[in-house]
Every structure is written in structure tokens, then in C-alpha cells.
């Protein structure tokens, strides 16, 4: 019996020591040094060249990916980028699947109801594309089939212009439909439209209109990452002041 009591006493002592050690580990995990090891999950729709697209090795590259890399150099903040559909980005933020959405996303009042944004870092317009030789013009758009990527501002704009708004999975799919004669117009962000025009000589831009937004920015779930947003804003401002931001714009032919 005495031996049994000794074993029990020893077991209880080890249990309490273990609890003390676990508490210490939790404290260390919350220390500033440990927080530097956090990797933020980023969602991006890699079908939006030149902001993000897949290269020959199936890696996500582009202007905004370079921007994230430069922010990491400035701040030590680490990002892990995953490819996902554009219309799934905000739902993924709201369910905690990702921490940040970056994909040529415009900061709008409607989106601000559910997400927070960094300061805008690029400004775009709505660009209209037609087939060369087409009779489509700004005066008869209401009678035409207009396609835009689902979940974008351009999809909403198309719905306001015509009753024949055709949603597309992405801009590339809309361009294919235009080339095939299934639609009359593709409506997209100006820098993305320009990029697709380079690859499609039979198509042309015929109209640009203001998109009514503050510009492209990174999105975060509402109220969740206030300090992180401040750090990213500061890093982008530093890149802009140093001229490094302009070099990145020039690399992707985005400098106006």
C-alpha cells in the first residue's frame, strides 16, 4: 500500500509540473518573437493578368504577388498564396479560410460593409472590348450581349447597361465567347483588358468609363486585422516613396 501511495504521489507531482510547463509554452507562443512566425493565408484568383496569373511552372506570379514579396522584405510578414475563384474570395475571408484577399479587388462601399481594405494602390477603369469591324458602340450597348467575370464590379455594371448580361467564370472565358461570336462585348478592368488585347489582335477597345471605386486594395475580414493593415499600408507607402513601387508597375506595363 505504501508503495502504491508513493507511486500515486509521484504521478501527481509530475502532472502538476507538466501543467506548469504547458502554461509556460502558451506564454511563449503569445510573445512578440513567436508572432513573427505567423504565416497569413492569402486568396488570389490567378486569372487576372498582369496582377496575378499562372506561369509555365503553374506558380502564381504577377504584380500583386511581387508586391506581397516586397512587403515581406520590408516587414518580415509572411504570406502563403492560394489560387481560388474571384467570387469565392470574400466568402473565404468571412469563414476564416483565408486572412487576406488580393486579386485586383476594388474597394467599394458595398464591400466595406463586410470587409476592411488597405489604402488603394492602383486605379482602374471599366474597359469595353469588341470584335474589330463590329457595329457595337456606346449608343447601342443596351441591345448587346455583354459578358463580365462573375462577382466583379463589371458584372454589376453590365447588368445596369443591358438585360443580356452574360456572367463568365473569368475574363479569359469571356474573351473566348467574344471570339466565338457568342457575345458582343467583354467588360473588364482596364489593365486586365489591355493585357488580353495584346493576345487577341482581332479584338479592340472601344470605350472606357470610370468604375466608381477607390481603386484596387487588399481585403480582410471586418475588424480582424487592424494592426496588420496599418503595417501593410506603411510598407506600401515606403515602397512608393522609394520608387520601388514604380519599378514594379513598369515591369508589368502598368505605369500610366
PDB file of N, CA and C in Angstrom, residues 112-160:
ATOM      1  N   UNK A 112     -17.244  47.213 -48.270  1.00  0.00           N
ATOM      2  CA  UNK A 112     -16.804  47.681 -46.949  1.00  0.00           C
ATOM      3  C   UNK A 112     -17.793  47.306 -45.846  1.00  0.00           C
ATOM      4  N   UNK A 113     -19.000  46.932 -46.206  1.00  0.00           N
ATOM      5  CA  UNK A 113     -19.968  46.504 -45.200  1.00  0.00           C
ATOM      6  C   UNK A 113     -19.534  45.199 -44.531  1.00  0.00           C
ATOM      7  N   UNK A 114     -18.730  44.397 -45.246  1.00  0.00           N
ATOM      8  CA  UNK A 114     -18.338  43.094 -44.695  1.00  0.00           C
ATOM      9  C   UNK A 114     -16.835  42.898 -44.582  1.00  0.00           C
ATOM     10  N   UNK A 115     -16.030  43.754 -45.233  1.00  0.00           N
ATOM     11  CA  UNK A 115     -14.574  43.588 -45.154  1.00  0.00           C
ATOM     12  C   UNK A 115     -13.891  44.940 -44.953  1.00  0.00           C
ATOM     13  N   UNK A 116     -12.644  44.877 -44.490  1.00  0.00           N
ATOM     14  CA  UNK A 116     -11.788  46.058 -44.395  1.00  0.00           C
ATOM     15  C   UNK A 116     -10.780  46.030 -45.536  1.00  0.00           C
ATOM     16  N   UNK A 117     -10.293  47.209 -45.920  1.00  0.00           N
ATOM     17  CA  UNK A 117      -9.324  47.311 -47.007  1.00  0.00           C
ATOM     18  C   UNK A 117      -8.079  48.070 -46.572  1.00  0.00           C
ATOM     19  N   UNK A 118      -6.969  47.756 -47.244  1.00  0.00           N
ATOM     20  CA  UNK A 118      -5.793  48.622 -47.155  1.00  0.00           C
ATOM     21  C   UNK A 118      -6.113  49.895 -47.936  1.00  0.00           C
ATOM     22  N   UNK A 119      -5.191  50.845 -47.905  1.00  0.00           N
ATOM     23  CA  UNK A 119      -5.327  52.005 -48.779  1.00  0.00           C
ATOM     24  C   UNK A 119      -5.185  51.531 -50.226  1.00  0.00           C
ATOM     25  N   UNK A 120      -5.950  52.084 -51.168  1.00  0.00           N
ATOM     26  CA  UNK A 120      -5.822  51.665 -52.572  1.00  0.00           C
ATOM     27  C   UNK A 120      -4.419  51.950 -53.111  1.00  0.00           C
ATOM     28  N   UNK A 121      -3.940  51.068 -53.967  1.00  0.00           N
ATOM     29  CA  UNK A 121      -2.601  51.230 -54.533  1.00  0.00           C
ATOM     30  C   UNK A 121      -2.591  51.211 -56.061  1.00  0.00           C
ATOM     31  N   UNK A 122      -3.756  50.995 -56.686  1.00  0.00           N
ATOM     32  CA  UNK A 122      -3.829  51.077 -58.150  1.00  0.00           C
ATOM     33  C   UNK A 122      -5.242  51.483 -58.548  1.00  0.00           C
ATOM     34  N   UNK A 123      -5.340  52.311 -59.591  1.00  0.00           N
ATOM     35  CA  UNK A 123      -6.633  52.845 -60.013  1.00  0.00           C
ATOM     36  C   UNK A 123      -6.942  52.416 -61.443  1.00  0.00           C
ATOM     37  N   UNK A 124      -8.144  51.910 -61.639  1.00  0.00           N
ATOM     38  CA  UNK A 124      -8.530  51.309 -62.910  1.00  0.00           C
ATOM     39  C   UNK A 124      -9.794  51.975 -63.467  1.00  0.00           C
ATOM     40  N   UNK A 125     -10.172  51.554 -64.667  1.00  0.00           N
ATOM     41  CA  UNK A 125     -11.420  51.998 -65.291  1.00  0.00           C
ATOM     42  C   UNK A 125     -12.139  50.774 -65.839  1.00  0.00           C
ATOM     43  N   UNK A 126     -13.400  50.937 -66.189  1.00  0.00           N
ATOM     44  CA  UNK A 126     -14.130  49.881 -66.882  1.00  0.00           C
ATOM     45  C   UNK A 126     -13.804  49.973 -68.369  1.00  0.00           C
ATOM     46  N   UNK A 127     -13.340  48.875 -68.936  1.00  0.00           N
ATOM     47  CA  UNK A 127     -12.928  48.843 -70.336  1.00  0.00           C
ATOM     48  C   UNK A 127     -13.850  47.911 -71.124  1.00  0.00           C
ATOM     49  N   UNK A 128     -14.311  48.378 -72.277  1.00  0.00           N
ATOM     50  CA  UNK A 128     -15.221  47.621 -73.136  1.00  0.00           C
ATOM     51  C   UNK A 128     -14.461  47.128 -74.367  1.00  0.00           C
ATOM     52  N   UNK A 129     -14.598  45.840 -74.665  1.00  0.00           N
ATOM     53  CA  UNK A 129     -13.889  45.212 -75.786  1.00  0.00           C
ATOM     54  C   UNK A 129     -14.901  44.632 -76.777  1.00  0.00           C
ATOM     55  N   UNK A 130     -14.628  44.824 -78.058  1.00  0.00           N
ATOM     56  CA  UNK A 130     -15.478  44.276 -79.123  1.00  0.00           C
ATOM     57  C   UNK A 130     -14.598  43.655 -80.203  1.00  0.00           C
ATOM     58  N   UNK A 131     -15.213  42.948 -81.122  1.00  0.00           N
ATOM     59  CA  UNK A 131     -14.501  42.443 -82.291  1.00  0.00           C
ATOM     60  C   UNK A 131     -14.252  43.604 -83.247  1.00  0.00           C
ATOM     61  N   UNK A 132     -13.099  43.607 -83.883  1.00  0.00           N
ATOM     62  CA  UNK A 132     -12.824  44.627 -84.895  1.00  0.00           C
ATOM     63  C   UNK A 132     -13.824  44.473 -86.034  1.00  0.00           C
ATOM     64  N   UNK A 133     -14.366  45.619 -86.495  1.00  0.00           N
ATOM     65  CA  UNK A 133     -15.371  45.586 -87.549  1.00  0.00           C
ATOM     66  C   UNK A 133     -16.783  45.424 -87.042  1.00  0.00           C
ATOM     67  N   UNK A 134     -16.949  45.268 -85.734  1.00  0.00           N
ATOM     68  CA  UNK A 134     -18.271  45.109 -85.141  1.00  0.00           C
ATOM     69  C   UNK A 134     -19.040  46.428 -85.174  1.00  0.00           C
ATOM     70  N   UNK A 135     -20.371  46.335 -85.180  1.00  0.00           N
ATOM     71  CA  UNK A 135     -21.200  47.538 -85.152  1.00  0.00           C
ATOM     72  C   UNK A 135     -21.484  48.014 -83.726  1.00  0.00           C
ATOM     73  N   UNK A 136     -20.910  47.344 -82.759  1.00  0.00           N
ATOM     74  CA  UNK A 136     -21.140  47.703 -81.359  1.00  0.00           C
ATOM     75  C   UNK A 136     -20.516  49.065 -81.067  1.00  0.00           C
ATOM     76  N   UNK A 137     -21.275  49.925 -80.379  1.00  0.00           N
ATOM     77  CA  UNK A 137     -20.753  51.222 -79.947  1.00  0.00           C
ATOM     78  C   UNK A 137     -21.436  51.628 -78.652  1.00  0.00           C
ATOM     79  N   UNK A 138     -21.027  52.762 -78.095  1.00  0.00           N
ATOM     80  CA  UNK A 138     -21.547  53.174 -76.790  1.00  0.00           C
ATOM     81  C   UNK A 138     -23.041  53.465 -76.811  1.00  0.00           C
ATOM     82  N   UNK A 139     -23.600  53.730 -77.997  1.00  0.00           N
ATOM     83  CA  UNK A 139     -25.012  54.095 -78.087  1.00  0.00           C
ATOM     84  C   UNK A 139     -25.951  52.899 -78.201  1.00  0.00           C
ATOM     85  N   UNK A 140     -25.431  51.721 -78.571  1.00  0.00           N
ATOM     86  CA  UNK A 140     -26.332  50.572 -78.710  1.00  0.00           C
ATOM     87  C   UNK A 140     -26.002  49.432 -77.746  1.00  0.00           C
ATOM     88  N   UNK A 141     -25.239  49.743 -76.692  1.00  0.00           N
ATOM     89  CA  UNK A 141     -24.847  48.717 -75.724  1.00  0.00           C
ATOM     90  C   UNK A 141     -26.040  48.040 -75.057  1.00  0.00           C
ATOM     91  N   UNK A 142     -27.129  48.799 -74.865  1.00  0.00           N
ATOM     92  CA  UNK A 142     -28.279  48.241 -74.162  1.00  0.00           C
ATOM     93  C   UNK A 142     -28.919  47.080 -74.922  1.00  0.00           C
ATOM     94  N   UNK A 143     -28.620  46.977 -76.216  1.00  0.00           N
ATOM     95  CA  UNK A 143     -29.191  45.916 -77.040  1.00  0.00           C
ATOM     96  C   UNK A 143     -28.218  44.761 -77.259  1.00  0.00           C
ATOM     97  N   UNK A 144     -27.043  44.813 -76.607  1.00  0.00           N
ATOM     98  CA  UNK A 144     -25.990  43.835 -76.866  1.00  0.00           C
ATOM     99  C   UNK A 144     -25.798  42.872 -75.694  1.00  0.00           C
ATOM    100  N   UNK A 145     -25.184  41.727 -76.028  1.00  0.00           N
ATOM    101  CA  UNK A 145     -24.813  40.741 -75.009  1.00  0.00           C
ATOM    102  C   UNK A 145     -23.450  41.127 -74.440  1.00  0.00           C
ATOM    103  N   UNK A 146     -23.431  41.463 -73.162  1.00  0.00           N
ATOM    104  CA  UNK A 146     -22.197  41.903 -72.504  1.00  0.00           C
ATOM    105  C   UNK A 146     -21.794  40.881 -71.458  1.00  0.00           C
ATOM    106  N   UNK A 147     -20.549  40.430 -71.525  1.00  0.00           N
ATOM    107  CA  UNK A 147     -20.061  39.429 -70.575  1.00  0.00           C
ATOM    108  C   UNK A 147     -18.986  40.022 -69.674  1.00  0.00           C
ATOM    109  N   UNK A 148     -19.048  39.656 -68.394  1.00  0.00           N
ATOM    110  CA  UNK A 148     -18.053  40.088 -67.405  1.00  0.00           C
ATOM    111  C   UNK A 148     -17.842  38.958 -66.409  1.00  0.00           C
ATOM    112  N   UNK A 149     -16.693  38.970 -65.753  1.00  0.00           N
ATOM    113  CA  UNK A 149     -16.380  37.928 -64.779  1.00  0.00           C
ATOM    114  C   UNK A 149     -17.338  37.985 -63.601  1.00  0.00           C
ATOM    115  N   UNK A 150     -17.830  36.823 -63.198  1.00  0.00           N
ATOM    116  CA  UNK A 150     -18.791  36.732 -62.104  1.00  0.00           C
ATOM    117  C   UNK A 150     -18.181  37.259 -60.806  1.00  0.00           C
ATOM    118  N   UNK A 151     -18.967  38.021 -60.057  1.00  0.00           N
ATOM    119  CA  UNK A 151     -18.523  38.547 -58.769  1.00  0.00           C
ATOM    120  C   UNK A 151     -17.789  39.861 -58.840  1.00  0.00           C
ATOM    121  N   UNK A 152     -17.567  40.374 -60.056  1.00  0.00           N
ATOM    122  CA  UNK A 152     -16.825  41.626 -60.211  1.00  0.00           C
ATOM    123  C   UNK A 152     -17.750  42.827 -60.313  1.00  0.00           C
ATOM    124  N   UNK A 153     -17.166  44.004 -60.169  1.00  0.00           N
ATOM    125  CA  UNK A 153     -17.932  45.239 -60.362  1.00  0.00           C
ATOM    126  C   UNK A 153     -18.451  45.337 -61.784  1.00  0.00           C
ATOM    127  N   UNK A 154     -17.658  44.798 -62.709  1.00  0.00           N
ATOM    128  CA  UNK A 154     -18.052  44.858 -64.113  1.00  0.00           C
ATOM    129  C   UNK A 154     -19.302  44.031 -64.384  1.00  0.00           C
ATOM    130  N   UNK A 155     -19.481  42.940 -63.648  1.00  0.00           N
ATOM    131  CA  UNK A 155     -20.708  42.157 -63.800  1.00  0.00           C
ATOM    132  C   UNK A 155     -21.915  42.996 -63.388  1.00  0.00           C
ATOM    133  N   UNK A 156     -21.778  43.735 -62.287  1.00  0.00           N
ATOM    134  CA  UNK A 156     -22.872  44.608 -61.842  1.00  0.00           C
ATOM    135  C   UNK A 156     -23.113  45.731 -62.842  1.00  0.00           C
ATOM    136  N   UNK A 157     -22.037  46.284 -63.400  1.00  0.00           N
ATOM    137  CA  UNK A 157     -22.168  47.359 -64.390  1.00  0.00           C
ATOM    138  C   UNK A 157     -22.874  46.848 -65.642  1.00  0.00           C
ATOM    139  N   UNK A 158     -22.539  45.635 -66.073  1.00  0.00           N
ATOM    140  CA  UNK A 158     -23.162  45.057 -67.262  1.00  0.00           C
ATOM    141  C   UNK A 158     -24.670  44.889 -67.066  1.00  0.00           C
ATOM    142  N   UNK A 159     -25.075  44.473 -65.864  1.00  0.00           N
ATOM    143  CA  UNK A 159     -26.492  44.285 -65.566  1.00  0.00           C
ATOM    144  C   UNK A 159     -27.269  45.594 -65.657  1.00  0.00           C
ATOM    145  N   UNK A 160     -26.588  46.698 -65.348  1.00  0.00           N
ATOM    146  CA  UNK A 160     -27.243  48.003 -65.404  1.00  0.00           C
ATOM    147  C   UNK A 160     -27.347  48.527 -66.837  1.00  0.00           C
TER     148      UNK A 160
END
